[in-house]
One Martini backbone bead per residue (centre of mass of N, CA, C, O) as a GRO file, in nm:
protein
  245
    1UNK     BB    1   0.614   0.517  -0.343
    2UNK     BB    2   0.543   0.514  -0.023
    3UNK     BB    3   0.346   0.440   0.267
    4UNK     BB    4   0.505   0.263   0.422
    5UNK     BB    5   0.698   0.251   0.780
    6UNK     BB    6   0.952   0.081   0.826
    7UNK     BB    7   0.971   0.155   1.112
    8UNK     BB    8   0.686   0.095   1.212
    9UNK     BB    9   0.729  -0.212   1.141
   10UNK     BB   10   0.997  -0.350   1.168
   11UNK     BB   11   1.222  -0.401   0.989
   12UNK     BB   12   1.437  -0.661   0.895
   13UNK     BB   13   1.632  -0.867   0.799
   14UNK     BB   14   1.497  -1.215   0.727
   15UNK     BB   15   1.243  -1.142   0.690
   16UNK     BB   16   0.931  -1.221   0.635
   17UNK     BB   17   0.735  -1.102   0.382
   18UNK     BB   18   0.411  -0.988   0.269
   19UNK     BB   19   0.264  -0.848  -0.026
   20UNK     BB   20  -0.027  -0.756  -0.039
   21UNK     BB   21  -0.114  -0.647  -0.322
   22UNK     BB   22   0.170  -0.543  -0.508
   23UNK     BB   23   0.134  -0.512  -0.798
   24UNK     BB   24   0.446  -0.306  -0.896
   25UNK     BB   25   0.604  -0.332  -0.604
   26UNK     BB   26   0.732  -0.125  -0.421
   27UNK     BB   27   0.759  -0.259  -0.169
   28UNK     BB   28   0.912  -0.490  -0.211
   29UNK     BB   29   1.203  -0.367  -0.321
   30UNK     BB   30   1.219  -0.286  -0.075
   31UNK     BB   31   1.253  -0.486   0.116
   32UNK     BB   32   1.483  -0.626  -0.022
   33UNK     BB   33   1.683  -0.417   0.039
   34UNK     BB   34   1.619  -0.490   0.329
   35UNK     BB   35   1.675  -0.803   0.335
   36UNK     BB   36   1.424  -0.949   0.270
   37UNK     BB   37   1.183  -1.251   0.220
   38UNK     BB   38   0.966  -1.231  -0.048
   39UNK     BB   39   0.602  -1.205  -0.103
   40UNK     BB   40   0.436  -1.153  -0.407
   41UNK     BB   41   0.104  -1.051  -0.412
   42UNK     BB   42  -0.141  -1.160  -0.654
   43UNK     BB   43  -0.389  -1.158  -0.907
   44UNK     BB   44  -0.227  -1.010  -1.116
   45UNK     BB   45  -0.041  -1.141  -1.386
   46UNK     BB   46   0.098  -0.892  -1.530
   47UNK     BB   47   0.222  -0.767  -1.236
   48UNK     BB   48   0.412  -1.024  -1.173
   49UNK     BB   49   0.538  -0.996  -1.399
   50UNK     BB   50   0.694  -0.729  -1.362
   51UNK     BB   51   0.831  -0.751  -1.078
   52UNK     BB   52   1.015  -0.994  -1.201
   53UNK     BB   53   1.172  -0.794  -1.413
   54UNK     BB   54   1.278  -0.643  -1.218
   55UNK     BB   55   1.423  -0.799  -1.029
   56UNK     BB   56   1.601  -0.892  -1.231
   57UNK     BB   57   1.729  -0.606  -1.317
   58UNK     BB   58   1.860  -0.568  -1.030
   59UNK     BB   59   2.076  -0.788  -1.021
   60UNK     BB   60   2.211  -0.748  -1.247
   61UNK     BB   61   2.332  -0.505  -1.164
   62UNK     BB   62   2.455  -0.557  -0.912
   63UNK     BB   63   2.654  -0.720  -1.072
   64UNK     BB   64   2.782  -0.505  -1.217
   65UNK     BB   65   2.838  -0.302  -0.960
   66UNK     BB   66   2.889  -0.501  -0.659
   67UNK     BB   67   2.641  -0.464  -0.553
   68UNK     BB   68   2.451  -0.600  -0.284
   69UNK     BB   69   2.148  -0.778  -0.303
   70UNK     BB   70   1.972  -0.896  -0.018
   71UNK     BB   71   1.742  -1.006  -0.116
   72UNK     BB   72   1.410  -1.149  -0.193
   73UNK     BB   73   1.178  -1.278  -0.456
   74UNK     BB   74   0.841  -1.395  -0.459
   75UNK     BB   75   0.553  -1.530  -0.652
   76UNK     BB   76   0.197  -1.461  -0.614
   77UNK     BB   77  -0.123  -1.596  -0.716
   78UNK     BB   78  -0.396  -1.456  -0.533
   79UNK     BB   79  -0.640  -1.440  -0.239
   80UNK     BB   80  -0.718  -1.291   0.002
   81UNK     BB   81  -0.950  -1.512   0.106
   82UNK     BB   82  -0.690  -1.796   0.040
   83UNK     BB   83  -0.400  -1.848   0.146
   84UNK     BB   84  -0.105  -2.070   0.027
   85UNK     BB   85  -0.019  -2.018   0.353
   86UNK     BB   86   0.120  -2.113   0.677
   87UNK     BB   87   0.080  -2.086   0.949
   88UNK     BB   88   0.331  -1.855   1.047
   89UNK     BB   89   0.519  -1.742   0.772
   90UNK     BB   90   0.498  -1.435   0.869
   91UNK     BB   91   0.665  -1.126   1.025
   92UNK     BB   92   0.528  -0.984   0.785
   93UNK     BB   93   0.280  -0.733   0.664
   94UNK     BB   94   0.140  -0.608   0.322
   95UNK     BB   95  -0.172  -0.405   0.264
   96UNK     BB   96  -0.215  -0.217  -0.002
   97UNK     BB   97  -0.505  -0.114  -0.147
   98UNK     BB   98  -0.719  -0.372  -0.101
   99UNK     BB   99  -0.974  -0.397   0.120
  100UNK     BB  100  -1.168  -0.187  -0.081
  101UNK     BB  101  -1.188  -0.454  -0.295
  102UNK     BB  102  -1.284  -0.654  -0.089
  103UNK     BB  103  -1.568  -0.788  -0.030
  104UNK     BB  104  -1.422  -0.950   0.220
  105UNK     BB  105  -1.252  -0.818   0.479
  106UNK     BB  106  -1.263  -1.049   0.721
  107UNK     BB  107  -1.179  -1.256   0.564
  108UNK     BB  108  -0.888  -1.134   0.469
  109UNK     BB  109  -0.767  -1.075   0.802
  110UNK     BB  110  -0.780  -1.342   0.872
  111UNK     BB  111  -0.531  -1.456   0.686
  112UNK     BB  112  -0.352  -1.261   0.802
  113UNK     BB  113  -0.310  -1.376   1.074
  114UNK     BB  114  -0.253  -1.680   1.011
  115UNK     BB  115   0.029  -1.604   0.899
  116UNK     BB  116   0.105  -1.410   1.114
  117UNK     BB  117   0.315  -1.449   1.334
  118UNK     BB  118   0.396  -1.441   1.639
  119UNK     BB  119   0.430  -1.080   1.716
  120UNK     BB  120   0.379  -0.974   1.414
  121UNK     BB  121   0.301  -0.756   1.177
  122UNK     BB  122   0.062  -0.511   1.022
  123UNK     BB  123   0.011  -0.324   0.727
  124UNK     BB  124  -0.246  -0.140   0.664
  125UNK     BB  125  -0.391   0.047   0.372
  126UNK     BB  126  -0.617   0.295   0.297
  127UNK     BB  127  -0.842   0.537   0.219
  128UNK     BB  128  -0.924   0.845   0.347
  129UNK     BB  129  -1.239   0.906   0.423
  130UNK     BB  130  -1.236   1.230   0.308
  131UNK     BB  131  -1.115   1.197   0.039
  132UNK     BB  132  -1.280   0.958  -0.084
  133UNK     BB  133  -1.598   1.088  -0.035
  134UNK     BB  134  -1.526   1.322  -0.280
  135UNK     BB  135  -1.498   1.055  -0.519
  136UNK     BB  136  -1.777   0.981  -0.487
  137UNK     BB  137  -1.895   1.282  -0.539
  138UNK     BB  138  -1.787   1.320  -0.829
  139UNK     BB  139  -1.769   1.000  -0.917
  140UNK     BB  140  -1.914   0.703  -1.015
  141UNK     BB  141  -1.683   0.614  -1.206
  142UNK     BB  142  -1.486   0.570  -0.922
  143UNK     BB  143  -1.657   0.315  -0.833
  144UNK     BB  144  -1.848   0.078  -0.762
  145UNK     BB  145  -1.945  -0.091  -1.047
  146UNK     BB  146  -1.830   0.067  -1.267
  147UNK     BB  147  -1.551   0.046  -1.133
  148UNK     BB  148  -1.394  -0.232  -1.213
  149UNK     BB  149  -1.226  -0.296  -0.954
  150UNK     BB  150  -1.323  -0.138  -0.738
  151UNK     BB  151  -1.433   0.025  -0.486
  152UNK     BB  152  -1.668  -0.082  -0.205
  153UNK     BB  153  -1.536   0.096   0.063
  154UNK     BB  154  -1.522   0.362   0.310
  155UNK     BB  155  -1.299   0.396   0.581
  156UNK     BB  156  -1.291   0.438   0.892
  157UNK     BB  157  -1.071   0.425   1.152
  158UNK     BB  158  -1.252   0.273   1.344
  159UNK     BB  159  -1.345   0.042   1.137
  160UNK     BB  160  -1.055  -0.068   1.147
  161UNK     BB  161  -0.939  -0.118   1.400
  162UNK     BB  162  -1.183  -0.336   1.447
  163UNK     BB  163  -1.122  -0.531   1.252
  164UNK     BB  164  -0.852  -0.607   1.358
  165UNK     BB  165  -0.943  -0.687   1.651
  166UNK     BB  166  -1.153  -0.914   1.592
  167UNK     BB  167  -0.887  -1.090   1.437
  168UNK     BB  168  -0.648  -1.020   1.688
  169UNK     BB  169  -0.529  -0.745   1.671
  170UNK     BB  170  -0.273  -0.512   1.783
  171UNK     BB  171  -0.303  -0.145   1.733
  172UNK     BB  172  -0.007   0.083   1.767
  173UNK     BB  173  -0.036   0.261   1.471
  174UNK     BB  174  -0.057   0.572   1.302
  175UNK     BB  175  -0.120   0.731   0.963
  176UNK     BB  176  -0.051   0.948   0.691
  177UNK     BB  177  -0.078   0.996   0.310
  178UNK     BB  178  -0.031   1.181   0.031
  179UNK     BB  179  -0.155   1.501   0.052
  180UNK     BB  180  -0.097   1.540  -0.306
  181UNK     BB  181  -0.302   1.306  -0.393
  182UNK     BB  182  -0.617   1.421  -0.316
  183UNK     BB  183  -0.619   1.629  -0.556
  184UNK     BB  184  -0.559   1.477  -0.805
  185UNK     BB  185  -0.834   1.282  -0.760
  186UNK     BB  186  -1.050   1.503  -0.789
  187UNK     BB  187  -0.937   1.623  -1.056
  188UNK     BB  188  -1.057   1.327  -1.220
  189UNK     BB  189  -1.327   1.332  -1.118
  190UNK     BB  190  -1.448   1.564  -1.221
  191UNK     BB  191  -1.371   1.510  -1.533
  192UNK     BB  192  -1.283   1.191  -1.534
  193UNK     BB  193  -1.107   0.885  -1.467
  194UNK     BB  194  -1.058   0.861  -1.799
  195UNK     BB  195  -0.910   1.121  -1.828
  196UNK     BB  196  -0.562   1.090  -1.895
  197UNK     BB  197  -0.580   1.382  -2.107
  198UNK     BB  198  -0.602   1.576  -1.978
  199UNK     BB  199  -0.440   1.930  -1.908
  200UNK     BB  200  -0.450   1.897  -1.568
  201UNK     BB  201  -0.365   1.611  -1.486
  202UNK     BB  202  -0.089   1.615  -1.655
  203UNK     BB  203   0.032   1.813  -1.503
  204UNK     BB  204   0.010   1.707  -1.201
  205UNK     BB  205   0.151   1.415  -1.268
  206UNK     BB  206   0.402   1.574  -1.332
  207UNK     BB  207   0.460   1.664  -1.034
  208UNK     BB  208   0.475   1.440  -0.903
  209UNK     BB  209   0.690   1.283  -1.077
  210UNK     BB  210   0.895   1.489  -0.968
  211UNK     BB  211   0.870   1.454  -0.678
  212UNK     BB  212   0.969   1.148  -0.664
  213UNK     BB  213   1.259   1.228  -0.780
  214UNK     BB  214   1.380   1.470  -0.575
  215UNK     BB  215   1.270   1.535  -0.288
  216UNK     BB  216   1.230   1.789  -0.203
  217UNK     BB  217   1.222   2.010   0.101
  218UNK     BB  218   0.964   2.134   0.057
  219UNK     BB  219   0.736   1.941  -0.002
  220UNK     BB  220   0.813   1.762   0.232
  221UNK     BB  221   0.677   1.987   0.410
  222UNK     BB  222   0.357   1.986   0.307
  223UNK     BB  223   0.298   1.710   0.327
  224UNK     BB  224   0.331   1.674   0.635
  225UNK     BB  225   0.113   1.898   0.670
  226UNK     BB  226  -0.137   1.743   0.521
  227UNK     BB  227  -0.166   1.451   0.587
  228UNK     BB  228  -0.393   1.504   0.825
  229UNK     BB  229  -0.603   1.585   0.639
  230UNK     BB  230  -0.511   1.494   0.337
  231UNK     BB  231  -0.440   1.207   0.327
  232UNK     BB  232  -0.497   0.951   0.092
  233UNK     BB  233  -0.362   0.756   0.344
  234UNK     BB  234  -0.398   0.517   0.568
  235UNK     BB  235  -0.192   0.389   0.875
  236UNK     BB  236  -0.200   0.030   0.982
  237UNK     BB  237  -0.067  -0.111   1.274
  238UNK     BB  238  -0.021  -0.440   1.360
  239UNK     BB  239  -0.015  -0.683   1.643
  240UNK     BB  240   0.060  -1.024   1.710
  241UNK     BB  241  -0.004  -1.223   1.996
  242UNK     BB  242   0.177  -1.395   2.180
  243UNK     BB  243   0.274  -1.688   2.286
  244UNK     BB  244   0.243  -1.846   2.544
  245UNK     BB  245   0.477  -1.959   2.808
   0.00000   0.00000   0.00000
């Protein structure tokens, strides 16, 4: 389940891409599939196990099945607002579902920028403000401090896009995304963000697992009418300023 539009990212072969909080690796396997060159970052250990774990059986397959799998995937542990890599090292960068959990998203916003070489894309998704602020509105377990490691800020559209601005990068497309996963996320806050044993929660969870499996093209003609209103994802594009020539 992709949030970022690779088309308005415009990702190419050897491209060297950055997924900065790639959790269990979604964007990373994509980016990787079209040719990039991926280093998947984050800060749990765990979530970067698997990732490894993934691309390895991917490239397994590949070889048993004759079919070239043609990106790769590097793996790094770190801070969003402290990164081990030099400055213009990235084409692209994805920082998806980040910013909203990073005490500092200046501080965050400044070390993507210093990486992403001039001309490069940053493509960064946030929680949609009025989908959020529902389930901050159904319950306080659903959001830091209660919830460890939890959203810490809501950004409106305006917010989000000055906040890149400040930054020094140049917003030029945006959309938004998942528009049958904010009614999922109200129905959880309602009940109780841990009750993931409810059975309408359960219920709704296998809608949607069977949605991402399936891509009805009657629900994807629903979730795109959804979108502008209900869409659980914001994606801001901005591009860094070439340098002067």
């Amino acid at each position: 389940m992709l949030t970022v539009d690779y088309h308005r990212l415009g990702l190419h072969p050897q491209q060297r891409l950055l997924d900065l909080g790639c959790g269990f690796g979604r964007h990373a396997y994509e980016a990787a599939r079209r040719g990039a060159q991926v280093v998947a970052c984050d800060l749990a250990g765990d979530e970067l196990a698997q990732v490894r774990a993934v691309f390895v059986a991917i490239h397994q397959e590949a070889q048993q099945t004759g079919e070239p799998y043609l990106g790769r995937c590097d793996l790094a542990q770190c801070d969003a607002s402290s990164l081990p890599f030099a400055n213009h090292s990235f084409d692209k960068i994805i920082a998806s579902e980040v910013l909203e959990h990073v005490t500092d998203d200046s501080a965050a916003v400044a070390e993507l920028q210093r990486v992403l070489r001039p001309g490069g894309v940053l493509a960064v998704t946030v929680p949609t403000w009025l989908p959020e602020k529902i389930c901050w509105a159904l319950s306080e377990d659903y959001y830091a401090p209660k919830a460890v490691g939890g959203h810490v800020r809501i950004y409106r559209h305006t917010q989000l896009r000055l906040l890149l601005q400040q930054a020094g990068l140049m917003p030029y497309a945006a959309h938004h995304a998942h528009g049958l996963h904010s009614p999922y996320w109200w129905l959880r806050c309602a009940v109780g963000p841990t009750r993931n044993d409810h059975r309408a929660v359960t219920a709704y969870r296998k809608f949607l697992e069977w949605d991402i499996v399936r891509q009805a093209k009657a629900i994807r003609f629903v979730e795109r009418v959804l979108n502008p209103v209900l869409g659980k994802s914001l994606v801001i594009y901005s591009r860094k300023p070439a340098l002067n020539t």
